[in-house]
mmCIF file with all atom_site columns, C-alpha atoms and ligand atoms in Angstrom:
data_model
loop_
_atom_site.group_PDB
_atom_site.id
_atom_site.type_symbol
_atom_site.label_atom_id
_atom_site.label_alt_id
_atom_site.label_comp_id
_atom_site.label_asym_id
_atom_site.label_entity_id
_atom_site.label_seq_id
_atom_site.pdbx_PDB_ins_code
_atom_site.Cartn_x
_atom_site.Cartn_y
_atom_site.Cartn_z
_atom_site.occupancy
_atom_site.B_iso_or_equiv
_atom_site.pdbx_formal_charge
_atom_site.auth_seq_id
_atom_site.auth_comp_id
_atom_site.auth_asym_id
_atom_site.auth_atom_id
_atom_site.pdbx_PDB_model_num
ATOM   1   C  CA  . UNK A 1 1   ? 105.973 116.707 99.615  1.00 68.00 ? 30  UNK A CA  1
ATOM   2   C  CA  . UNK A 1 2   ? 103.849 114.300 97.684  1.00 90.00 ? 31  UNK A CA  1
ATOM   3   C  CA  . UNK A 1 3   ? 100.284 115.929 96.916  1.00 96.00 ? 32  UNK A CA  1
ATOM   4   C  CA  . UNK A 1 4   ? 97.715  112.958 96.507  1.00 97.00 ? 33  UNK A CA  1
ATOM   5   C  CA  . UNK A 1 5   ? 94.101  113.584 94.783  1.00 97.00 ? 34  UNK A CA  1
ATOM   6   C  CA  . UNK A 1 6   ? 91.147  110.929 95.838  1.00 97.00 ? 35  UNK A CA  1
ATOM   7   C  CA  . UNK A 1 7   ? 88.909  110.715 93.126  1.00 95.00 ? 36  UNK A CA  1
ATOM   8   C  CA  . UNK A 1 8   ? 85.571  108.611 94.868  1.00 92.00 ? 37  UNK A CA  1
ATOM   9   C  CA  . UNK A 1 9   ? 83.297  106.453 92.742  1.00 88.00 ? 38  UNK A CA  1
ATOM   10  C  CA  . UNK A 1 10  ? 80.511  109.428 92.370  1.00 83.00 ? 39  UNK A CA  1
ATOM   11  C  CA  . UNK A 1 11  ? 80.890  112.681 91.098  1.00 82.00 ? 40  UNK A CA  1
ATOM   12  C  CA  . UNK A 1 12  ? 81.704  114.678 94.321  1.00 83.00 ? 41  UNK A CA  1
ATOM   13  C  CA  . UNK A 1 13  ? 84.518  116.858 93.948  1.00 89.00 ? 42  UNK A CA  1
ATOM   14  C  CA  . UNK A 1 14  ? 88.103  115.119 94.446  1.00 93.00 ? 43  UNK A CA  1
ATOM   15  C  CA  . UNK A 1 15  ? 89.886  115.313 97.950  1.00 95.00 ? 44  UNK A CA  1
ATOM   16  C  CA  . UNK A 1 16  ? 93.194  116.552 98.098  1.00 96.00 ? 45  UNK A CA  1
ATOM   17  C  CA  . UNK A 1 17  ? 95.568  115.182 100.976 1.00 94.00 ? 46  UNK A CA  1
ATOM   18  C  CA  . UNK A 1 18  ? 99.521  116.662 101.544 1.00 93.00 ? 47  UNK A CA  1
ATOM   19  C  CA  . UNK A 1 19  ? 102.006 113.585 102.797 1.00 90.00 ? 48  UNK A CA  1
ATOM   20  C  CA  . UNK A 1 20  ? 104.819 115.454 103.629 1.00 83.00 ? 49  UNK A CA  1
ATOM   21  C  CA  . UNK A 1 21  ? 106.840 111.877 105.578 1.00 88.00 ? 50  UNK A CA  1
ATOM   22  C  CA  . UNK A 1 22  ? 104.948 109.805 103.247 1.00 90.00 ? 51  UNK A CA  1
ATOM   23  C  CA  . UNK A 1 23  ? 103.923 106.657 104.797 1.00 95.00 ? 52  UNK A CA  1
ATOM   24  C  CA  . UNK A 1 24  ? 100.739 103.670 104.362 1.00 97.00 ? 53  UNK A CA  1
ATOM   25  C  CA  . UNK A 1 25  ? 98.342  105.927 101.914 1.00 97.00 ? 54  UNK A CA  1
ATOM   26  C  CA  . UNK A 1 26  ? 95.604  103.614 104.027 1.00 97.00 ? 55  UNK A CA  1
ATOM   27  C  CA  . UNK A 1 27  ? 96.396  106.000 107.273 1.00 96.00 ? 56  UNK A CA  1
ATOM   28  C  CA  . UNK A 1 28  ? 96.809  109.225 104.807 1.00 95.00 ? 57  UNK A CA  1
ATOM   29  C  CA  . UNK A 1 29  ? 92.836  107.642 103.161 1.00 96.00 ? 58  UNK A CA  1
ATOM   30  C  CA  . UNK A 1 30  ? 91.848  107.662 107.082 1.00 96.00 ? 59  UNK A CA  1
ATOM   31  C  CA  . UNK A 1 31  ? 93.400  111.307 108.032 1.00 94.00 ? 60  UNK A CA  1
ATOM   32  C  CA  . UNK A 1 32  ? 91.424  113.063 104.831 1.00 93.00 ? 61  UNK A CA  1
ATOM   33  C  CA  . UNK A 1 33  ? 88.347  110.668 105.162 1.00 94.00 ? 62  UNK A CA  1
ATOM   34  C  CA  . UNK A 1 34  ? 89.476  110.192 101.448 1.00 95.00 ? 63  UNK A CA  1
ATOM   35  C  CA  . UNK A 1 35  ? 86.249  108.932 99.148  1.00 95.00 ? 64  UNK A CA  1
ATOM   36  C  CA  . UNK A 1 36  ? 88.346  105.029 99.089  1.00 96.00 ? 65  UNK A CA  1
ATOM   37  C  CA  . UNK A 1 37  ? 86.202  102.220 100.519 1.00 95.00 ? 66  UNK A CA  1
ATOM   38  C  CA  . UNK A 1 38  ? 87.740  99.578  102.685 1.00 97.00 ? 67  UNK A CA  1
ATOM   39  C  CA  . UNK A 1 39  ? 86.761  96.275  104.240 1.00 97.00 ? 68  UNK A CA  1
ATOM   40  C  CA  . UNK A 1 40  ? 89.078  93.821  105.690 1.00 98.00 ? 69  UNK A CA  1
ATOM   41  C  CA  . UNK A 1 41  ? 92.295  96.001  105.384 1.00 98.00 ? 70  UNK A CA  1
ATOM   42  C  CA  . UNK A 1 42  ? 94.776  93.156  104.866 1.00 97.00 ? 71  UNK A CA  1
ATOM   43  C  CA  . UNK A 1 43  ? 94.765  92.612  100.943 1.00 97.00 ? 72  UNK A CA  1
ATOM   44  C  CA  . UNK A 1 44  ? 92.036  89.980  101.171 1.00 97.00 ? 73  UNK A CA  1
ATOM   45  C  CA  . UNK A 1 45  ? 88.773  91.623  99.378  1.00 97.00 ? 74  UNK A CA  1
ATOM   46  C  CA  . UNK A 1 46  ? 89.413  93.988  96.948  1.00 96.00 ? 75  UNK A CA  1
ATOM   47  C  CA  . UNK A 1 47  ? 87.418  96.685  98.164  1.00 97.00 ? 76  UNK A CA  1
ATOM   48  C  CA  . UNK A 1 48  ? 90.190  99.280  97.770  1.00 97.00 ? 77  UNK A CA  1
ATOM   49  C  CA  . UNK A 1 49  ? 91.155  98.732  94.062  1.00 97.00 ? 78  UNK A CA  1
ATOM   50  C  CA  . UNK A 1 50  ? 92.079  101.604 93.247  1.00 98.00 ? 79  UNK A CA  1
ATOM   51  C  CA  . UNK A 1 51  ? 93.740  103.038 89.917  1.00 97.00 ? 80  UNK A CA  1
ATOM   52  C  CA  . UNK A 1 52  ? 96.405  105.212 90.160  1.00 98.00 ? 81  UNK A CA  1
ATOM   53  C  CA  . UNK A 1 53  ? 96.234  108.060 87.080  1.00 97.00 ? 82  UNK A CA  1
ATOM   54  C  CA  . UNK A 1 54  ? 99.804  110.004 88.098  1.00 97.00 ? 83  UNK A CA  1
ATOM   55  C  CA  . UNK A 1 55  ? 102.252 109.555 90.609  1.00 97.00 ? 84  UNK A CA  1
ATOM   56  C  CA  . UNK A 1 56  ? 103.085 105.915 90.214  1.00 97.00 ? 85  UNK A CA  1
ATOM   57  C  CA  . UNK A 1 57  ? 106.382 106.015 90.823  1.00 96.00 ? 86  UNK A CA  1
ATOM   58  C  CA  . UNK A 1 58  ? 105.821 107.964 94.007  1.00 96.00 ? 87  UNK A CA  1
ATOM   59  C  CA  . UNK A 1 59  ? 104.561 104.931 95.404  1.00 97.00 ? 88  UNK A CA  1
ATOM   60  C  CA  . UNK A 1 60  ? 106.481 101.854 97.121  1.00 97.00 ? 89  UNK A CA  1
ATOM   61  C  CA  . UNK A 1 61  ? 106.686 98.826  94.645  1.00 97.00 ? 90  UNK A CA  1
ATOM   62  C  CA  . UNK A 1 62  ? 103.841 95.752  95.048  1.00 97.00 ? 91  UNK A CA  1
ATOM   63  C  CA  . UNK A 1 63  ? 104.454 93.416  97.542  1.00 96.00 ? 92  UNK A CA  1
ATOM   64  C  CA  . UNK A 1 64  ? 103.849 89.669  97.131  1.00 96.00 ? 93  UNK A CA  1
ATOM   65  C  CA  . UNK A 1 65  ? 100.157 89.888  99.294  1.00 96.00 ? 94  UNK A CA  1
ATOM   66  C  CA  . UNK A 1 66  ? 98.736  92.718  97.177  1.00 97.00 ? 95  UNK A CA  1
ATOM   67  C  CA  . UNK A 1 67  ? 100.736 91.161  93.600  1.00 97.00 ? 96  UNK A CA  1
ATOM   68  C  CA  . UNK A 1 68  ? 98.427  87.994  93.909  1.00 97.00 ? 97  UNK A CA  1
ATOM   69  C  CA  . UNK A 1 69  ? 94.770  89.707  94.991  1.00 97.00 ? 98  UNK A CA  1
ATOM   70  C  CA  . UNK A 1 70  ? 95.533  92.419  92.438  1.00 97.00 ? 99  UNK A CA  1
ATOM   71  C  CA  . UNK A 1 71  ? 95.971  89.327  89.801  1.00 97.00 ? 100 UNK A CA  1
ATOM   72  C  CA  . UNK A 1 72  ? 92.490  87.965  90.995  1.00 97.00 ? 101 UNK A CA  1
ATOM   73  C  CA  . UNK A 1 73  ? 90.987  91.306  90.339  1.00 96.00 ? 102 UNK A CA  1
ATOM   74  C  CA  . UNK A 1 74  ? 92.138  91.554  86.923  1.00 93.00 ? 103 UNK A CA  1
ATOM   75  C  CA  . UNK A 1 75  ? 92.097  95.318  86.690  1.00 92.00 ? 104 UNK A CA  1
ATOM   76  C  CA  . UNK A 1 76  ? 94.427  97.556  84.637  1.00 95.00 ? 105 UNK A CA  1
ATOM   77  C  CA  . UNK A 1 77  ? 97.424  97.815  84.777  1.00 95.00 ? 106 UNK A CA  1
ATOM   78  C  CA  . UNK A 1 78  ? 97.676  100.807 87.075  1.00 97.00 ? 107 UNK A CA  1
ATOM   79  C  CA  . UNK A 1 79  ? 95.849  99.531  89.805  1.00 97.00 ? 108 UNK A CA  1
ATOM   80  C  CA  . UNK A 1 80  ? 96.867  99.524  93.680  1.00 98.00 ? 109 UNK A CA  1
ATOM   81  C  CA  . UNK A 1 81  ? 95.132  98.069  96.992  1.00 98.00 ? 110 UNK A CA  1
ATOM   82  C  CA  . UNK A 1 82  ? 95.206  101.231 98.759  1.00 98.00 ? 111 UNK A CA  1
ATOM   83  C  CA  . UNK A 1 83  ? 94.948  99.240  102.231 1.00 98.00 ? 112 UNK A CA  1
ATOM   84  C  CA  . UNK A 1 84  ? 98.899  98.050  101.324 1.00 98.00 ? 113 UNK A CA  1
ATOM   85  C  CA  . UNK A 1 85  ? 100.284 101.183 99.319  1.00 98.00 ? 114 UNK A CA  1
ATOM   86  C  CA  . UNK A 1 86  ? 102.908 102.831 100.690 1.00 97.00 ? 115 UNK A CA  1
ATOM   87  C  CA  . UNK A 1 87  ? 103.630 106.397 99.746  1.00 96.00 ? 116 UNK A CA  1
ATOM   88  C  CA  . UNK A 1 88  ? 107.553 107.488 98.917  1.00 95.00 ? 117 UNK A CA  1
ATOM   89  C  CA  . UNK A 1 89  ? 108.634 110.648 100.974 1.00 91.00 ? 118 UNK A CA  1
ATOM   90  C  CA  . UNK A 1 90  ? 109.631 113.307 98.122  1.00 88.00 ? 119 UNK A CA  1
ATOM   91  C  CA  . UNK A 1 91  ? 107.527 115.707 95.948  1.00 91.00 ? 120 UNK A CA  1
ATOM   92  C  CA  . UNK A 1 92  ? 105.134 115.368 92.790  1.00 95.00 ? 121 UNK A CA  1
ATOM   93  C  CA  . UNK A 1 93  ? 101.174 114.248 93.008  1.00 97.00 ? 122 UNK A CA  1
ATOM   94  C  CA  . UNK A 1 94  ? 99.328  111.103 92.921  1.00 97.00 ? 123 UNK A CA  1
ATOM   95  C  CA  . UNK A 1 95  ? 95.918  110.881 91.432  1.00 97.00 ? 124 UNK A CA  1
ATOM   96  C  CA  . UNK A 1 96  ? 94.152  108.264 92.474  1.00 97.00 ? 125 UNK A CA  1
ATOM   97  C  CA  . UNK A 1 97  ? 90.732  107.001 91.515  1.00 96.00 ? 126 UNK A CA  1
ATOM   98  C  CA  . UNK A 1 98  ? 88.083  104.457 93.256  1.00 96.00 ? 127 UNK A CA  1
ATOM   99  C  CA  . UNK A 1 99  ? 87.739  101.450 91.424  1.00 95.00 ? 128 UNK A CA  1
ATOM   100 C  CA  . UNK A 1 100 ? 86.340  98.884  93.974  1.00 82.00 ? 129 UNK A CA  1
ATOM   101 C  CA  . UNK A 1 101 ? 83.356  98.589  95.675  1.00 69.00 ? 130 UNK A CA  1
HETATM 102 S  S1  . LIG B 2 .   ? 90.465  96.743  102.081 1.00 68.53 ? 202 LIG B S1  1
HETATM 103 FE FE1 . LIG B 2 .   ? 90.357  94.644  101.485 1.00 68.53 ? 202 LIG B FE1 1
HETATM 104 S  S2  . LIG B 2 .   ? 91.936  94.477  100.008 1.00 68.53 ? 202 LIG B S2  1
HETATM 105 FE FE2 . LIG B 2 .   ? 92.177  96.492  100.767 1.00 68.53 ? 202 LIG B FE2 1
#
Protein backbone atom coordinates (compact mmCIF):
# COMPACT_ATOMS: atom_id res chain seq x y z
CA UNK A 1 0.00 0.00 0.00
CA UNK A 2 1.39 3.38 -0.82
CA UNK A 3 2.94 5.05 2.46
CA UNK A 4 2.76 8.97 1.96
CA UNK A 5 4.95 11.44 4.30
CA UNK A 6 3.50 15.27 4.69
CA UNK A 7 6.26 17.39 5.26
CA UNK A 8 4.35 21.06 6.47
CA UNK A 9 6.01 24.41 5.87
CA UNK A 10 7.49 24.57 9.69
CA UNK A 11 9.57 22.30 11.36
CA UNK A 12 6.97 20.01 13.11
CA UNK A 13 7.65 16.53 12.68
CA UNK A 14 6.32 14.94 9.24
CA UNK A 15 2.85 13.09 9.17
CA UNK A 16 2.72 9.79 7.89
CA UNK A 17 -0.66 8.60 6.17
CA UNK A 18 -1.19 4.62 4.75
CA UNK A 19 -3.51 4.65 1.31
CA UNK A 20 -4.06 1.23 0.99
CA UNK A 21 -7.13 1.85 -2.30
CA UNK A 22 -5.30 4.89 -3.15
CA UNK A 23 -7.55 7.55 -4.25
CA UNK A 24 -7.65 11.93 -4.36
CA UNK A 25 -4.44 12.51 -1.88
CA UNK A 26 -6.82 15.83 -1.10
CA UNK A 27 -9.33 13.31 0.94
CA UNK A 28 -6.11 11.16 2.24
CA UNK A 29 -4.58 15.35 3.30
CA UNK A 30 -8.21 15.62 5.05
CA UNK A 31 -8.26 11.97 6.84
CA UNK A 32 -4.51 12.64 8.48
CA UNK A 33 -5.18 16.47 8.93
CA UNK A 34 -1.88 16.37 6.82
CA UNK A 35 0.29 19.86 7.43
CA UNK A 36 -0.97 20.87 3.30
CA UNK A 37 -2.90 24.15 3.15
CA UNK A 38 -5.86 24.50 0.89
CA UNK A 39 -8.17 27.22 -0.35
CA UNK A 40 -10.48 26.94 -3.19
CA UNK A 41 -9.91 23.15 -3.87
CA UNK A 42 -10.47 23.23 -7.64
CA UNK A 43 -6.88 24.04 -9.10
CA UNK A 44 -7.55 27.78 -9.08
CA UNK A 45 -5.05 29.33 -6.27
CA UNK A 46 -2.13 27.57 -5.71
CA UNK A 47 -2.33 27.15 -2.18
CA UNK A 48 -1.51 23.42 -2.30
CA UNK A 49 1.78 23.48 -4.34
CA UNK A 50 3.27 21.00 -3.17
CA UNK A 51 6.68 19.20 -4.18
CA UNK A 52 6.78 15.75 -4.35
CA UNK A 53 10.54 14.36 -3.09
CA UNK A 54 9.74 10.31 -3.81
CA UNK A 55 6.97 8.49 -5.04
CA UNK A 56 6.24 10.31 -8.24
CA UNK A 57 5.35 7.72 -10.18
CA UNK A 58 2.92 6.49 -7.57
CA UNK A 59 0.86 9.27 -8.47
CA UNK A 60 -1.84 9.67 -11.41
CA UNK A 61 -0.35 11.79 -14.35
CA UNK A 62 -1.30 15.88 -14.51
CA UNK A 63 -4.40 16.68 -15.86
CA UNK A 64 -5.00 19.64 -18.20
CA UNK A 65 -6.62 22.00 -15.01
CA UNK A 66 -3.66 21.44 -12.68
CA UNK A 67 -0.89 21.37 -16.08
CA UNK A 68 -1.84 25.14 -16.69
CA UNK A 69 -2.01 26.62 -12.78
CA UNK A 70 1.11 24.56 -12.09
CA UNK A 71 2.71 26.56 -15.27
CA UNK A 72 1.55 29.91 -13.60
CA UNK A 73 3.27 28.91 -10.45
CA UNK A 74 6.48 28.28 -11.98
CA UNK A 75 7.76 25.86 -9.39
CA UNK A 76 10.11 22.89 -9.93
CA UNK A 77 9.74 20.47 -11.68
CA UNK A 78 8.36 18.05 -9.12
CA UNK A 79 5.58 19.94 -8.05
CA UNK A 80 1.78 18.75 -7.66
CA UNK A 81 -1.61 20.63 -6.62
CA UNK A 82 -2.42 18.29 -3.96
CA UNK A 83 -6.26 19.40 -4.23
CA UNK A 84 -6.14 17.34 -7.91
CA UNK A 85 -3.49 14.48 -7.19
CA UNK A 86 -4.60 11.28 -7.39
CA UNK A 87 -2.78 8.51 -5.63
CA UNK A 88 -2.08 4.96 -7.68
CA UNK A 89 -3.27 1.85 -5.62
CA UNK A 90 0.10 -0.32 -5.20
CA UNK A 91 3.06 -0.09 -2.74
CA UNK A 92 6.22 2.28 -2.27
CA UNK A 93 6.11 5.94 -0.38
CA UNK A 94 5.50 9.39 -1.39
CA UNK A 95 7.21 12.25 0.29
CA UNK A 96 5.66 15.16 -0.09
CA UNK A 97 6.57 18.65 1.02
CA UNK A 98 4.47 22.10 1.46
CA UNK A 99 5.41 24.54 -0.92
CA UNK A 100 2.40 26.98 -1.09
CA UNK A 101 1.00 29.21 1.15
S1 LIG B 1 -6.36 24.40 -3.06
FE1 LIG B 1 -6.37 25.93 -4.62
S2 LIG B 1 -5.17 25.03 -6.19
FE2 LIG B 1 -5.35 23.44 -4.73
Amino acid sequence: MPTIKFEGKGSAAPKIAEAPEGGALLDICDKVLAPIAFSCRSASCGTCHIEVLEGAELLEDIDDDEEDLLDLLDGPSNSRLACQAEVKPGEGLIHIRALGS
